[in-house]
PDB file of C-alpha atoms in Angstrom:
ATOM      1  CA  MET A  18     -14.884 -23.423  -6.492  1.00  0.00           C
ATOM      2  CA  ASP A  19     -13.547 -24.540  -3.256  1.00  0.00           C
ATOM      3  CA  GLN A  20     -11.115 -22.116  -1.465  1.00  0.00           C
ATOM      4  CA  PRO A  21      -7.938 -23.856   0.390  1.00  0.00           C
ATOM      5  CA  ASN A  22      -7.514 -23.737   3.776  1.00  0.00           C
ATOM      6  CA  LEU A  23      -5.454 -21.200   6.065  1.00  0.00           C
ATOM      7  CA  PRO A  24      -1.930 -22.946   6.877  1.00  0.00           C
ATOM      8  CA  GLY A  25      -2.631 -25.102   9.798  1.00  0.00           C
ATOM      9  CA  GLU A  26      -6.142 -25.566   9.528  1.00  0.00           C
ATOM     10  CA  GLU A  27      -8.403 -28.506   8.928  1.00  0.00           C
ATOM     11  CA  GLU A  28     -11.515 -26.600   7.287  1.00  0.00           C
ATOM     12  CA  PRO A  29     -11.710 -23.291   5.410  1.00  0.00           C
ATOM     13  CA  ILE A  30     -12.602 -20.262   7.756  1.00  0.00           C
ATOM     14  CA  VAL A  31     -16.063 -18.759   6.744  1.00  0.00           C
ATOM     15  CA  ALA A  32     -17.181 -15.606   8.471  1.00  0.00           C
ATOM     16  CA  GLY A  33     -18.337 -16.432  12.097  1.00  0.00           C
ATOM     17  CA  ALA A  34     -16.799 -19.728  12.113  1.00  0.00           C
ATOM     18  CA  VAL A  35     -14.238 -20.671  14.622  1.00  0.00           C
ATOM     19  CA  PRO A  36     -12.025 -23.818  14.010  1.00  0.00           C
ATOM     20  CA  GLU A  37     -11.818 -26.399  16.840  1.00  0.00           C
ATOM     21  CA  GLU A  38      -7.995 -26.133  16.567  1.00  0.00           C
ATOM     22  CA  VAL A  39      -7.973 -22.497  17.690  1.00  0.00           C
ATOM     23  CA  GLU A  40     -10.099 -23.304  20.721  1.00  0.00           C
ATOM     24  CA  GLY A  41      -8.037 -26.221  21.815  1.00  0.00           C
ATOM     25  CA  ALA A  42      -5.333 -28.379  20.033  1.00  0.00           C
ATOM     26  CA  GLN A  43      -3.773 -25.669  17.910  1.00  0.00           C
ATOM     27  CA  PRO A  44      -0.149 -26.337  17.751  1.00  0.00           C
ATOM     28  CA  ALA A  45       1.841 -23.718  19.667  1.00  0.00           C
ATOM     29  CA  LEU A  46       3.856 -22.457  16.843  1.00  0.00           C
ATOM     30  CA  LEU A  47       0.714 -21.334  14.954  1.00  0.00           C
ATOM     31  CA  ALA A  48      -1.716 -20.361  18.022  1.00  0.00           C
ATOM     32  CA  GLU A  49      -0.348 -16.806  18.190  1.00  0.00           C
ATOM     33  CA  PRO A  50      -0.728 -15.448  14.588  1.00  0.00           C
ATOM     34  CA  LEU A  51      -3.982 -17.684  14.002  1.00  0.00           C
ATOM     35  CA  GLY A  52      -5.495 -16.686  17.413  1.00  0.00           C
ATOM     36  CA  TYR A  53      -4.861 -12.936  16.285  1.00  0.00           C
ATOM     37  CA  LEU A  54      -6.375 -13.639  12.760  1.00  0.00           C
ATOM     38  CA  MET A  55      -9.562 -15.258  14.422  1.00  0.00           C
ATOM     39  CA  THR A  56     -10.010 -12.236  16.775  1.00  0.00           C
ATOM     40  CA  VAL A  57     -10.089 -10.134  13.796  1.00  0.00           C
ATOM     41  CA  LEU A  58     -12.561 -12.400  12.178  1.00  0.00           C
ATOM     42  CA  ARG A  59     -14.858 -12.285  15.318  1.00  0.00           C
ATOM     43  CA  SER A  60     -15.011  -8.689  15.109  1.00  0.00           C
ATOM     44  CA  GLY A  61     -16.882  -8.907  12.063  1.00  0.00           C
ATOM     45  CA  ALA A  62     -14.010  -6.698   9.935  1.00  0.00           C
ATOM     46  CA  ASN A  63     -14.727  -8.149   6.566  1.00  0.00           C
ATOM     47  CA  GLY A  64     -14.309 -11.902   7.644  1.00  0.00           C
ATOM     48  CA  GLN A  65     -15.146 -12.984   4.207  1.00  0.00           C
ATOM     49  CA  LEU A  66     -11.784 -11.962   3.069  1.00  0.00           C
ATOM     50  CA  LEU A  67     -10.131 -14.619   5.167  1.00  0.00           C
ATOM     51  CA  GLU A  68     -11.687 -17.370   2.902  1.00  0.00           C
ATOM     52  CA  PHE A  69      -8.754 -16.732   0.690  1.00  0.00           C
ATOM     53  CA  THR A  70      -5.591 -18.559   1.706  1.00  0.00           C
ATOM     54  CA  TYR A  71      -3.388 -15.435   1.624  1.00  0.00           C
ATOM     55  CA  LEU A  72      -5.868 -12.703   1.207  1.00  0.00           C
ATOM     56  CA  GLU A  73      -6.905 -11.534  -1.798  1.00  0.00           C
ATOM     57  CA  ILE A  74      -4.218  -8.888  -2.579  1.00  0.00           C
ATOM     58  CA  LEU A  75      -1.751 -11.752  -1.874  1.00  0.00           C
ATOM     59  CA  VAL A  76      -2.708 -14.018  -4.531  1.00  0.00           C
ATOM     60  CA  PRO A  77      -0.286 -12.800  -6.989  1.00  0.00           C
ATOM     61  CA  ILE A  78       2.503 -13.961  -4.766  1.00  0.00           C
ATOM     62  CA  GLU A  79       1.049 -17.171  -3.739  1.00  0.00           C
ATOM     63  CA  ASP A  80       3.862 -19.208  -4.949  1.00  0.00           C
ATOM     64  CA  LEU A  81       6.343 -17.205  -3.014  1.00  0.00           C
ATOM     65  CA  ILE A  82       4.381 -17.408   0.243  1.00  0.00           C
ATOM     66  CA  ASN A  83       4.327 -21.275  -0.301  1.00  0.00           C
ATOM     67  CA  THR A  84       8.027 -21.339   0.069  1.00  0.00           C
ATOM     68  CA  LEU A  85       7.518 -20.283   3.772  1.00  0.00           C
ATOM     69  CA  THR A  86       6.968 -22.265   6.772  1.00  0.00           C
ATOM     70  CA  ASP A  87       3.434 -22.344   8.063  1.00  0.00           C
ATOM     71  CA  ARG A  88       4.076 -19.767  10.826  1.00  0.00           C
ATOM     72  CA  GLN A  89       5.544 -17.472   8.416  1.00  0.00           C
ATOM     73  CA  GLN A  90       2.563 -17.886   6.029  1.00  0.00           C
ATOM     74  CA  LEU A  91       0.246 -16.919   8.587  1.00  0.00           C
ATOM     75  CA  LEU A  92       2.634 -13.752   9.440  1.00  0.00           C
ATOM     76  CA  SER A  93       2.332 -12.627   6.059  1.00  0.00           C
ATOM     77  CA  ILE A  94      -1.270 -12.403   6.294  1.00  0.00           C
ATOM     78  CA  VAL A  95      -0.874 -10.289   9.339  1.00  0.00           C
ATOM     79  CA  SER A  96       1.386  -7.808   7.512  1.00  0.00           C
ATOM     80  CA  PHE A  97      -1.030  -7.351   5.100  1.00  0.00           C
ATOM     81  CA  LEU A  98      -4.501  -7.846   6.916  1.00  0.00           C
ATOM     82  CA  GLU A  99      -5.011  -3.933   8.030  1.00  0.00           C
ATOM     83  CA  GLN A 100      -4.456  -2.902   4.052  1.00  0.00           C
ATOM     84  CA  ASP A 101      -6.599  -5.468   2.708  1.00  0.00           C
ATOM     85  CA  VAL A 102      -9.336  -4.633   4.898  1.00  0.00           C
ATOM     86  CA  HIS A 103      -8.819  -0.871   4.144  1.00  0.00           C
ATOM     87  CA  MET A 104      -8.856  -1.629   0.356  1.00  0.00           C
ATOM     88  CA  TYR A 105     -12.289  -3.498   0.659  1.00  0.00           C
ATOM     89  CA  GLN A 106     -13.602  -0.766   2.555  1.00  0.00           C
ATOM     90  CA  LEU A 107     -12.525   1.916  -0.146  1.00  0.00           C
ATOM     91  CA  ARG A 108     -13.974  -0.389  -2.916  1.00  0.00           C
ATOM     92  CA  HIS A 109     -17.307  -0.682  -1.391  1.00  0.00           C
ATOM     93  CA  VAL A 110     -20.223   1.826  -0.452  1.00  0.00           C
ATOM     94  CA  PRO A 111     -19.582   2.320   3.310  1.00  0.00           C
ATOM     95  CA  ASN A 112     -22.003   0.388   5.684  1.00  0.00           C
ATOM     96  CA  PRO A 113     -21.752  -0.835   9.363  1.00  0.00           C
ATOM     97  CA  GLN A 114     -20.662  -4.382   8.398  1.00  0.00           C
ATOM     98  CA  ASN A 115     -17.919  -3.431   6.028  1.00  0.00           C
ATOM     99  CA  GLN A 116     -16.437  -0.459   8.116  1.00  0.00           C
ATOM    100  CA  VAL A 117     -15.563  -2.509  11.187  1.00  0.00           C
ATOM    101  CA  GLN A 118     -12.095  -1.072  12.199  1.00  0.00           C
ATOM    102  CA  ILE A 119      -9.409  -3.749  13.053  1.00  0.00           C
ATOM    103  CA  GLU A 120      -7.095  -4.093  16.116  1.00  0.00           C
ATOM    104  CA  PRO A 121      -3.531  -4.028  15.201  1.00  0.00           C
ATOM    105  CA  PRO A 122      -1.206  -7.028  16.169  1.00  0.00           C
ATOM    106  CA  PRO A 123       0.704  -6.992  19.311  1.00  0.00           C
ATOM    107  CA  PRO A 124       4.111  -5.399  18.978  1.00  0.00           C
ATOM    108  CA  CYS A 125       6.006  -8.662  19.013  1.00  0.00           C
ATOM    109  CA  LEU A 126       3.639 -10.365  16.603  1.00  0.00           C
ATOM    110  CA  GLN A 127       3.982  -7.274  14.099  1.00  0.00           C
ATOM    111  CA  ALA A 128       7.790  -7.455  14.744  1.00  0.00           C
ATOM    112  CA  GLU A 129       8.069 -11.160  13.446  1.00  0.00           C
ATOM    113  CA  ALA A 130       5.628 -10.419  10.669  1.00  0.00           C
ATOM    114  CA  ASP A 131       8.030  -7.554   9.363  1.00  0.00           C
ATOM    115  CA  GLN A 132      10.971 -10.013   9.459  1.00  0.00           C
ATOM    116  CA  THR A 133       8.983 -12.323   7.262  1.00  0.00           C
ATOM    117  CA  LEU A 134       8.368  -9.664   4.896  1.00  0.00           C
ATOM    118  CA  GLN A 135      12.248  -8.987   4.793  1.00  0.00           C
ATOM    119  CA  ILE A 136      12.967 -12.667   4.068  1.00  0.00           C
ATOM    120  CA  LEU A 137      10.333 -12.292   1.008  1.00  0.00           C
ATOM    121  CA  MET A 138      12.442  -9.255  -0.141  1.00  0.00           C
ATOM    122  CA  ARG A 139      15.651 -10.710  -0.050  1.00  0.00           C
ATOM    123  CA  THR A 140      14.909 -14.087  -1.734  1.00  0.00           C
ATOM    124  CA  HIS A 141      12.613 -12.851  -4.297  1.00  0.00           C
ATOM    125  CA  ARG A 142      13.553  -9.093  -4.538  1.00  0.00           C
ATOM    126  CA  GLU A 143      12.429  -8.452  -8.122  1.00  0.00           C
ATOM    127  CA  ARG A 144       8.841 -10.343  -7.924  1.00  0.00           C
ATOM    128  CA  TYR A 145       8.098  -8.790  -4.589  1.00  0.00           C
ATOM    129  CA  THR A 146       9.038  -5.416  -5.730  1.00  0.00           C
ATOM    130  CA  ASP A 147       6.961  -5.542  -8.542  1.00  0.00           C
ATOM    131  CA  PHE A 148       4.032  -6.942  -6.632  1.00  0.00           C
ATOM    132  CA  HIS A 149       4.346  -4.092  -3.794  1.00  0.00           C
ATOM    133  CA  PHE A 150       4.610  -1.593  -6.441  1.00  0.00           C
ATOM    134  CA  GLU A 151       1.292  -2.480  -8.060  1.00  0.00           C
ATOM    135  CA  LEU A 152      -0.256  -2.998  -4.604  1.00  0.00           C
ATOM    136  CA  MET A 153       0.776   0.411  -3.528  1.00  0.00           C
ATOM    137  CA  ASP A 154      -0.285   1.965  -6.767  1.00  0.00           C
ATOM    138  CA  GLU A 155      -3.602   0.612  -6.442  1.00  0.00           C
ATOM    139  CA  TYR A 156      -4.132   1.491  -2.779  1.00  0.00           C
ATOM    140  CA  LEU A 157      -3.050   5.136  -3.691  1.00  0.00           C
ATOM    141  CA  ASN A 158      -5.441   5.409  -6.446  1.00  0.00           C
ATOM    142  CA  LEU A 159      -8.267   4.129  -4.132  1.00  0.00           C
ATOM    143  CA  LEU A 160      -7.245   6.678  -1.542  1.00  0.00           C
ATOM    144  CA  ILE A 161      -7.150   9.783  -3.770  1.00  0.00           C
ATOM    145  CA  HIS A 162     -10.633   8.807  -5.344  1.00  0.00           C
ATOM    146  CA  SER A 163     -12.171   8.093  -1.899  1.00  0.00           C
ATOM    147  CA  GLU A 164     -15.062  10.243  -0.914  1.00  0.00           C
ATOM    148  CA  ASP A 165     -13.603  10.283   2.652  1.00  0.00           C
ATOM    149  CA  PRO A 166     -11.524  13.556   2.846  1.00  0.00           C
ATOM    150  CA  GLN A 167      -9.239  12.058   5.326  1.00  0.00           C
ATOM    151  CA  ASP A 168      -8.425   9.207   2.966  1.00  0.00           C
ATOM    152  CA  ARG A 169      -8.036  11.650  -0.041  1.00  0.00           C
ATOM    153  CA  ALA A 170      -5.473  13.766   1.864  1.00  0.00           C
ATOM    154  CA  HIS A 171      -3.651  10.998   3.040  1.00  0.00           C
ATOM    155  CA  GLY A 172      -3.345   9.348  -0.237  1.00  0.00           C
ATOM    156  CA  MET A 173      -2.191  12.579  -1.787  1.00  0.00           C
ATOM    157  CA  SER A 174       0.378  13.357   0.973  1.00  0.00           C
ATOM    158  CA  VAL A 175       1.832   9.633   0.371  1.00  0.00           C
ATOM    159  CA  LEU A 176       1.751  10.009  -3.423  1.00  0.00           C
ATOM    160  CA  LEU A 177       3.572  13.558  -3.082  1.00  0.00           C
ATOM    161  CA  GLN A 178       6.157  12.166  -0.670  1.00  0.00           C
ATOM    162  CA  HIS A 179       7.329   9.497  -3.063  1.00  0.00           C
ATOM    163  CA  LEU A 180       7.498  11.808  -6.000  1.00  0.00           C
ATOM    164  CA  PHE A 181      10.896  13.708  -6.713  1.00  0.00           C
ATOM    165  CA  ASN A 182      10.829  16.510  -4.319  1.00  0.00           C
ATOM    166  CA  THR A 183      13.217  19.561  -4.533  1.00  0.00           C
ATOM    167  CA  ASN A 184      13.390  23.398  -3.771  1.00  0.00           C
ATOM    168  CA  GLY A 185      13.927  26.578  -6.169  1.00  0.00           C
ATOM    169  CA  SER A 186      17.577  26.797  -5.541  1.00  0.00           C
ATOM    170  CA  ALA A 187      18.477  22.648  -6.331  1.00  0.00           C
ATOM    171  CA  LEU A 188      16.032  23.325  -9.313  1.00  0.00           C
ATOM    172  CA  GLU A 189      17.426  26.267 -10.616  1.00  0.00           C
ATOM    173  CA  SER A 190      20.991  24.711 -10.497  1.00  0.00           C
ATOM    174  CA  GLU A 191      19.791  21.871 -12.772  1.00  0.00           C
ATOM    175  CA  ASN A 192      17.867  23.998 -15.160  1.00  0.00           C
ATOM    176  CA  HIS A 193      20.817  25.983 -15.959  1.00  0.00           C
ATOM    177  CA  ARG A 194      22.198  23.033 -17.814  1.00  0.00           C
ATOM    178  CA  ILE A 195      18.852  22.681 -19.862  1.00  0.00           C
ATOM    179  CA  ASP A 196      16.721  26.036 -20.006  1.00  0.00           C
ATOM    180  CA  THR A 197      17.134  29.093 -17.903  1.00  0.00           C
ATOM    181  CA  THR A 198      13.629  29.946 -18.633  1.00  0.00           C
ATOM    182  CA  LEU A 199      12.007  26.575 -16.939  1.00  0.00           C
ATOM    183  CA  ALA A 200      12.469  27.865 -13.256  1.00  0.00           C
ATOM    184  CA  LEU A 201       8.779  28.838 -12.866  1.00  0.00           C
ATOM    185  CA  CYS A 202       5.581  26.812 -12.132  1.00  0.00           C
ATOM    186  CA  SER A 203       3.487  25.662 -15.087  1.00  0.00           C
ATOM    187  CA  ILE A 204       0.331  26.089 -12.989  1.00  0.00           C
ATOM    188  CA  CYS A 205       0.349  29.538 -11.543  1.00  0.00           C
ATOM    189  CA  GLN A 206       3.070  30.962 -13.688  1.00  0.00           C
ATOM    190  CA  ASP A 207       5.263  32.235 -10.816  1.00  0.00           C
ATOM    191  CA  ASP A 208       8.950  32.120 -10.579  1.00  0.00           C
ATOM    192  CA  TYR A 209      10.394  29.830  -7.847  1.00  0.00           C
ATOM    193  CA  LEU A 210      11.827  31.104  -4.673  1.00  0.00           C
ATOM    194  CA  PRO A 211      14.879  29.498  -3.351  1.00  0.00           C
ATOM    195  CA  SER A 212      12.892  27.958  -0.486  1.00  0.00           C
ATOM    196  CA  ASP A 213       9.766  26.971  -2.444  1.00  0.00           C
ATOM    197  CA  GLY A 214       8.842  23.304  -2.255  1.00  0.00           C
ATOM    198  CA  ILE A 215       8.835  21.650  -5.705  1.00  0.00           C
ATOM    199  CA  ILE A 216       7.474  18.545  -7.247  1.00  0.00           C
ATOM    200  CA  VAL A 217       9.138  17.043 -10.659  1.00  0.00           C
ATOM    201  CA  LEU A 218       6.436  14.455 -12.043  1.00  0.00           C
ATOM    202  CA  PRO A 219       7.953  11.277 -13.565  1.00  0.00           C
ATOM    203  CA  CYS A 220       6.834  12.048 -16.963  1.00  0.00           C
ATOM    204  CA  HIS A 221       9.526  14.506 -17.772  1.00  0.00           C
ATOM    205  CA  ILE A 222      12.230  16.354 -15.758  1.00  0.00           C
ATOM    206  CA  SER A 223      10.637  19.878 -17.308  1.00  0.00           C
ATOM    207  CA  HIS A 224       7.335  19.352 -15.720  1.00  0.00           C
ATOM    208  CA  HIS A 225       7.611  20.780 -12.116  1.00  0.00           C
ATOM    209  CA  PHE A 226       5.350  22.651  -9.945  1.00  0.00           C
ATOM    210  CA  HIS A 227       4.661  24.427  -6.703  1.00  0.00           C
ATOM    211  CA  ARG A 228       3.812  21.430  -4.178  1.00  0.00           C
ATOM    212  CA  GLY A 229       0.736  23.404  -3.223  1.00  0.00           C
ATOM    213  CA  CYS A 230      -0.304  24.137  -7.022  1.00  0.00           C
ATOM    214  CA  ILE A 231       0.098  20.576  -7.875  1.00  0.00           C
ATOM    215  CA  GLU A 232      -1.597  19.037  -5.218  1.00  0.00           C
ATOM    216  CA  THR A 233      -4.647  21.139  -5.736  1.00  0.00           C
ATOM    217  CA  TRP A 234      -4.420  20.059  -9.403  1.00  0.00           C
ATOM    218  CA  LEU A 235      -4.082  16.306  -8.750  1.00  0.00           C
ATOM    219  CA  LEU A 236      -6.853  16.172  -6.250  1.00  0.00           C
ATOM    220  CA  THR A 237      -9.237  16.671  -9.289  1.00  0.00           C
ATOM    221  CA  ASN A 238      -7.145  15.648 -12.205  1.00  0.00           C
ATOM    222  CA  LEU A 239      -4.915  12.669 -11.486  1.00  0.00           C
ATOM    223  CA  ASP A 240      -2.561  13.675 -14.587  1.00  0.00           C
ATOM    224  CA  CYS A 241       0.142  16.003 -15.564  1.00  0.00           C
ATOM    225  CA  PRO A 242      -1.122  19.521 -16.241  1.00  0.00           C
ATOM    226  CA  LEU A 243       1.376  19.513 -19.354  1.00  0.00           C
ATOM    227  CA  CYS A 244       1.230  16.240 -20.984  1.00  0.00           C
ATOM    228  CA  ARG A 245      -1.724  14.547 -19.232  1.00  0.00           C
ATOM    229  CA  ALA A 246       0.126  11.328 -18.537  1.00  0.00           C
ATOM    230  CA  THR A 247      -1.481   9.728 -15.588  1.00  0.00           C
ATOM    231  CA  VAL A 248       0.732  10.549 -12.309  1.00  0.00           C
ATOM    232  CA  ARG A 249       1.621   7.098 -10.521  1.00  0.00           C
ATOM    233  CA  LEU A 250       3.674   5.888  -7.907  1.00  0.00           C
ATOM    234  CA  PRO A 251       7.152   5.996  -9.436  1.00  0.00           C
ATOM    235  CA  GLN A 252       8.367   2.413  -9.555  1.00  0.00           C
ATOM    236  CA  ARG A 253      12.148   3.619  -9.399  1.00  0.00           C
ATOM    237  CA  VAL A 254      11.450   4.495  -5.496  1.00  0.00           C
ATOM    238  CA  LEU A 255      10.325   1.037  -4.563  1.00  0.00           C
ATOM    239  CA  ARG A 256      13.150  -0.540  -6.575  1.00  0.00           C
ATOM    240  CA  ARG A 257      16.610  -0.970  -4.737  1.00  0.00           C
ATOM    241  CA  PRO A 258      19.746  -2.153  -6.159  1.00  0.00           C
ATOM    242  CA  SER A 259      20.628  -6.056  -5.639  1.00  0.00           C
TER     243      SER A 259
END
Protein backbone atom coordinates (compact mmCIF):
# COMPACT_ATOMS: atom_id res chain seq x y z
CA MET A 1 0.00 0.00 0.00
CA ASP A 2 1.39 3.40 -0.95
CA GLN A 3 2.30 5.62 1.97
CA PRO A 4 1.28 9.31 1.83
CA ASN A 5 3.98 11.94 1.73
CA LEU A 6 5.27 14.10 4.52
CA PRO A 7 3.59 17.53 4.47
CA GLY A 8 5.28 19.69 1.83
CA GLU A 9 6.84 16.80 -0.11
CA GLU A 10 6.41 15.64 -3.70
CA GLU A 11 7.59 12.04 -3.12
CA PRO A 12 7.55 9.72 -0.09
CA ILE A 13 10.69 9.67 2.03
CA VAL A 14 12.53 6.35 2.12
CA ALA A 15 15.67 5.54 4.06
CA GLY A 16 18.65 7.22 2.45
CA ALA A 17 16.62 9.39 0.07
CA VAL A 18 16.79 13.18 0.19
CA PRO A 19 13.94 15.07 -1.53
CA GLU A 20 15.11 17.70 -4.01
CA GLU A 21 12.98 20.28 -2.19
CA VAL A 22 15.17 20.01 0.90
CA GLU A 23 18.31 20.59 -1.15
CA GLY A 24 17.03 23.63 -2.98
CA ALA A 25 13.58 25.08 -3.47
CA GLN A 26 11.92 24.01 -0.22
CA PRO A 27 9.69 26.88 1.00
CA ALA A 28 11.26 28.75 3.91
CA LEU A 29 8.23 28.05 6.09
CA LEU A 30 8.90 24.29 6.01
CA ALA A 31 12.67 24.26 5.62
CA GLU A 32 13.65 24.28 9.30
CA PRO A 33 11.50 21.41 10.66
CA LEU A 34 11.83 19.32 7.49
CA GLY A 35 15.58 19.98 7.42
CA TYR A 36 15.89 18.65 10.97
CA LEU A 37 13.89 15.52 10.10
CA MET A 38 16.09 14.90 7.07
CA THR A 39 19.21 15.26 9.23
CA VAL A 40 17.85 12.53 11.49
CA LEU A 41 17.06 10.39 8.45
CA ARG A 42 20.60 10.75 7.12
CA SER A 43 21.98 9.62 10.50
CA GLY A 44 20.40 6.19 9.98
CA ALA A 45 18.23 6.41 13.10
CA ASN A 46 15.38 4.11 12.05
CA GLY A 47 14.68 6.15 8.93
CA GLN A 48 12.05 3.68 7.77
CA LEU A 49 9.71 5.16 10.36
CA LEU A 50 9.64 8.38 8.37
CA GLU A 51 7.82 6.60 5.55
CA PHE A 52 4.71 7.23 7.67
CA THR A 53 3.14 10.64 7.28
CA TYR A 54 2.96 11.29 11.00
CA LEU A 55 5.23 8.59 12.45
CA GLU A 56 3.74 5.25 13.37
CA ILE A 57 2.81 6.29 16.90
CA LEU A 58 0.84 9.30 15.64
CA VAL A 59 -1.47 7.35 13.32
CA PRO A 60 -4.29 7.25 15.97
CA ILE A 61 -4.57 11.05 15.77
CA GLU A 62 -3.93 11.53 12.04
CA ASP A 63 -7.26 13.29 11.65
CA LEU A 64 -6.36 15.78 14.39
CA ILE A 65 -2.97 16.51 12.88
CA ASN A 66 -4.66 17.09 9.51
CA THR A 67 -6.30 20.16 11.04
CA LEU A 68 -2.88 21.79 11.52
CA THR A 69 -0.85 23.80 9.04
CA ASP A 70 1.89 22.04 7.06
CA ARG A 71 4.56 23.49 9.34
CA GLN A 72 2.67 22.43 12.47
CA GLN A 73 2.29 18.91 11.07
CA LEU A 74 6.06 18.69 10.71
CA LEU A 75 6.49 20.10 14.21
CA SER A 76 4.22 17.38 15.60
CA ILE A 77 6.62 14.82 14.11
CA VAL A 78 9.56 16.65 15.70
CA SER A 79 7.79 16.46 19.08
CA PHE A 80 7.39 12.69 19.03
CA LEU A 81 10.37 11.60 16.94
CA GLU A 82 12.71 10.72 19.80
CA GLN A 83 10.03 8.71 21.60
CA ASP A 84 9.03 6.94 18.38
CA VAL A 85 12.64 5.95 17.70
CA HIS A 86 13.14 4.77 21.29
CA MET A 87 9.97 2.67 21.22
CA TYR A 88 11.15 1.10 17.96
CA GLN A 89 14.46 0.24 19.61
CA LEU A 90 12.72 -1.27 22.63
CA ARG A 91 10.59 -3.53 20.41
CA HIS A 92 13.52 -4.97 18.44
CA VAL A 93 16.66 -6.94 19.23
CA PRO A 94 19.51 -4.39 19.45
CA ASN A 95 21.79 -4.13 16.43
CA PRO A 96 23.95 -1.32 14.96
CA GLN A 97 21.18 -0.34 12.53
CA ASN A 98 18.43 0.22 15.10
CA GLN A 99 20.46 1.67 17.95
CA VAL A 100 21.55 4.95 16.31
CA GLN A 101 20.84 7.82 18.71
CA ILE A 102 19.27 10.97 17.32
CA GLU A 103 20.29 14.53 18.03
CA PRO A 104 17.63 16.64 19.76
CA PRO A 105 16.17 19.53 17.76
CA PRO A 106 17.48 23.07 18.30
CA PRO A 107 15.87 24.74 21.36
CA CYS A 108 13.87 27.21 19.27
CA LEU A 109 12.45 24.39 17.13
CA GLN A 110 11.65 22.30 20.21
CA ALA A 111 9.85 25.26 21.79
CA GLU A 112 7.72 25.72 18.68
CA ALA A 113 7.00 21.98 18.58
CA ASP A 114 5.85 22.15 22.21
CA GLN A 115 3.51 25.01 21.31
CA THR A 116 2.02 22.87 18.54
CA LEU A 117 1.21 20.15 21.07
CA GLN A 118 -0.44 22.75 23.28
CA ILE A 119 -2.69 23.67 20.34
CA LEU A 120 -3.72 20.03 19.92
CA MET A 121 -4.37 19.68 23.66
CA ARG A 122 -6.51 22.82 23.79
CA THR A 123 -8.60 22.12 20.71
CA HIS A 124 -8.98 18.33 21.06
CA ARG A 125 -8.49 17.82 24.79
CA GLU A 126 -10.29 14.51 25.31
CA ARG A 127 -8.99 12.80 22.16
CA TYR A 128 -5.44 13.95 22.79
CA THR A 129 -5.56 12.93 26.46
CA ASP A 130 -6.78 9.43 25.58
CA PHE A 131 -4.10 9.11 22.89
CA HIS A 132 -1.36 10.33 25.22
CA PHE A 133 -2.45 7.97 28.00
CA GLU A 134 -2.36 4.91 25.72
CA LEU A 135 0.98 5.96 24.25
CA MET A 136 2.62 6.55 27.64
CA ASP A 137 1.17 3.31 29.01
CA GLU A 138 2.68 1.35 26.12
CA TYR A 139 5.99 3.21 26.39
CA LEU A 140 6.31 2.54 30.12
CA ASN A 141 5.45 -1.11 29.58
CA LEU A 142 8.26 -1.39 27.01
CA LEU A 143 10.70 0.38 29.34
CA ILE A 144 9.87 -1.79 32.35
CA HIS A 145 10.26 -5.01 30.32
CA SER A 146 13.44 -3.87 28.57
CA GLU A 147 16.63 -5.91 28.87
CA ASP A 148 18.52 -2.67 29.47
CA PRO A 149 18.81 -1.97 33.24
CA GLN A 150 18.79 1.79 32.64
CA ASP A 151 15.55 1.59 30.64
CA ARG A 152 13.93 -0.56 33.34
CA ALA A 153 15.00 1.80 36.11
CA HIS A 154 13.76 4.83 34.17
CA GLY A 155 10.42 3.20 33.40
CA MET A 156 9.89 2.17 37.01
CA SER A 157 10.80 5.64 38.26
CA VAL A 158 8.26 7.27 35.92
CA LEU A 159 5.55 4.75 36.84
CA LEU A 160 6.03 5.23 40.58
CA GLN A 161 6.08 9.00 40.13
CA HIS A 162 2.64 8.88 38.47
CA LEU A 163 1.10 6.57 41.06
CA PHE A 164 -0.34 8.03 44.25
CA ASN A 165 2.58 8.92 46.55
CA THR A 166 2.06 9.65 50.24
CA ASN A 167 3.83 9.15 53.58
CA GLY A 168 3.19 7.34 56.84
CA SER A 169 1.60 10.28 58.64
CA ALA A 170 -0.83 11.13 55.83
CA LEU A 171 -1.78 7.50 55.26
CA GLU A 172 -2.45 6.88 58.94
CA SER A 173 -4.73 9.92 59.03
CA GLU A 174 -6.67 8.57 56.03
CA ASN A 175 -6.87 5.05 57.43
CA HIS A 176 -8.43 6.16 60.72
CA ARG A 177 -11.57 6.77 58.68
CA ILE A 178 -11.44 3.23 57.27
CA ASP A 179 -9.55 0.73 59.40
CA THR A 180 -6.79 1.51 61.89
CA THR A 181 -5.18 -1.90 61.22
CA LEU A 182 -4.30 -0.98 57.63
CA ALA A 183 -1.23 1.16 58.40
CA LEU A 184 1.33 -1.49 57.47
CA CYS A 185 3.02 -2.62 54.28
CA SER A 186 1.42 -5.77 52.90
CA ILE A 187 4.73 -6.92 51.41
CA CYS A 188 7.15 -6.65 54.35
CA GLN A 189 4.41 -6.57 57.03
CA ASP A 190 6.16 -3.72 58.85
CA ASP A 191 4.25 -0.77 60.29
CA TYR A 192 4.75 2.51 58.49
CA LEU A 193 6.87 5.20 60.09
CA PRO A 194 5.65 8.81 59.68
CA SER A 195 8.43 9.62 57.22
CA ASP A 196 8.15 6.44 55.10
CA GLY A 197 7.50 6.91 51.38
CA ILE A 198 4.37 4.97 50.46
CA ILE A 199 2.76 4.09 47.12
CA VAL A 200 -1.00 3.50 46.81
CA LEU A 201 -1.96 1.44 43.74
CA PRO A 202 -4.94 2.45 41.56
CA CYS A 203 -6.78 -0.85 42.11
CA HIS A 204 -7.85 -0.01 45.70
CA ILE A 205 -7.10 2.60 48.35
CA SER A 206 -6.11 -0.14 50.82
CA HIS A 207 -3.46 -1.57 48.46
CA HIS A 208 -0.47 0.43 49.65
CA PHE A 209 3.17 -0.47 50.19
CA HIS A 210 6.57 0.96 51.03
CA ARG A 211 7.94 2.58 47.88
CA GLY A 212 11.03 0.36 48.00
CA CYS A 213 8.97 -2.79 48.56
CA ILE A 214 6.58 -2.21 45.67
CA GLU A 215 9.41 -1.10 43.36
CA THR A 216 11.24 -4.39 43.97
CA TRP A 217 8.01 -6.32 43.45
CA LEU A 218 7.05 -4.56 40.22
CA LEU A 219 10.44 -5.20 38.63
CA THR A 220 9.47 -8.88 38.36
CA ASN A 221 5.67 -8.81 38.74
CA LEU A 222 3.81 -5.97 37.04
CA ASP A 223 0.67 -6.53 39.09
CA CYS A 224 -0.72 -5.77 42.53
CA PRO A 225 0.59 -8.16 45.23
CA LEU A 226 -2.89 -8.31 46.80
CA CYS A 227 -5.41 -8.55 43.95
CA ARG A 228 -3.12 -9.25 40.95
CA ALA A 229 -4.61 -6.37 38.96
CA THR A 230 -2.18 -5.16 36.30
CA VAL A 231 -0.44 -1.99 37.43
CA ARG A 232 -0.82 0.65 34.74
CA LEU A 233 -0.33 4.36 34.44
CA PRO A 234 -3.37 5.98 36.11
CA GLN A 235 -5.39 7.77 33.42
CA ARG A 236 -6.64 10.32 35.94
CA VAL A 237 -3.10 11.73 36.19
CA LEU A 238 -3.17 12.75 32.53
CA ARG A 239 -6.72 14.11 32.56
CA ARG A 240 -7.28 17.72 33.51
CA PRO A 241 -10.62 19.44 33.97
CA SER A 242 -11.84 21.41 30.95
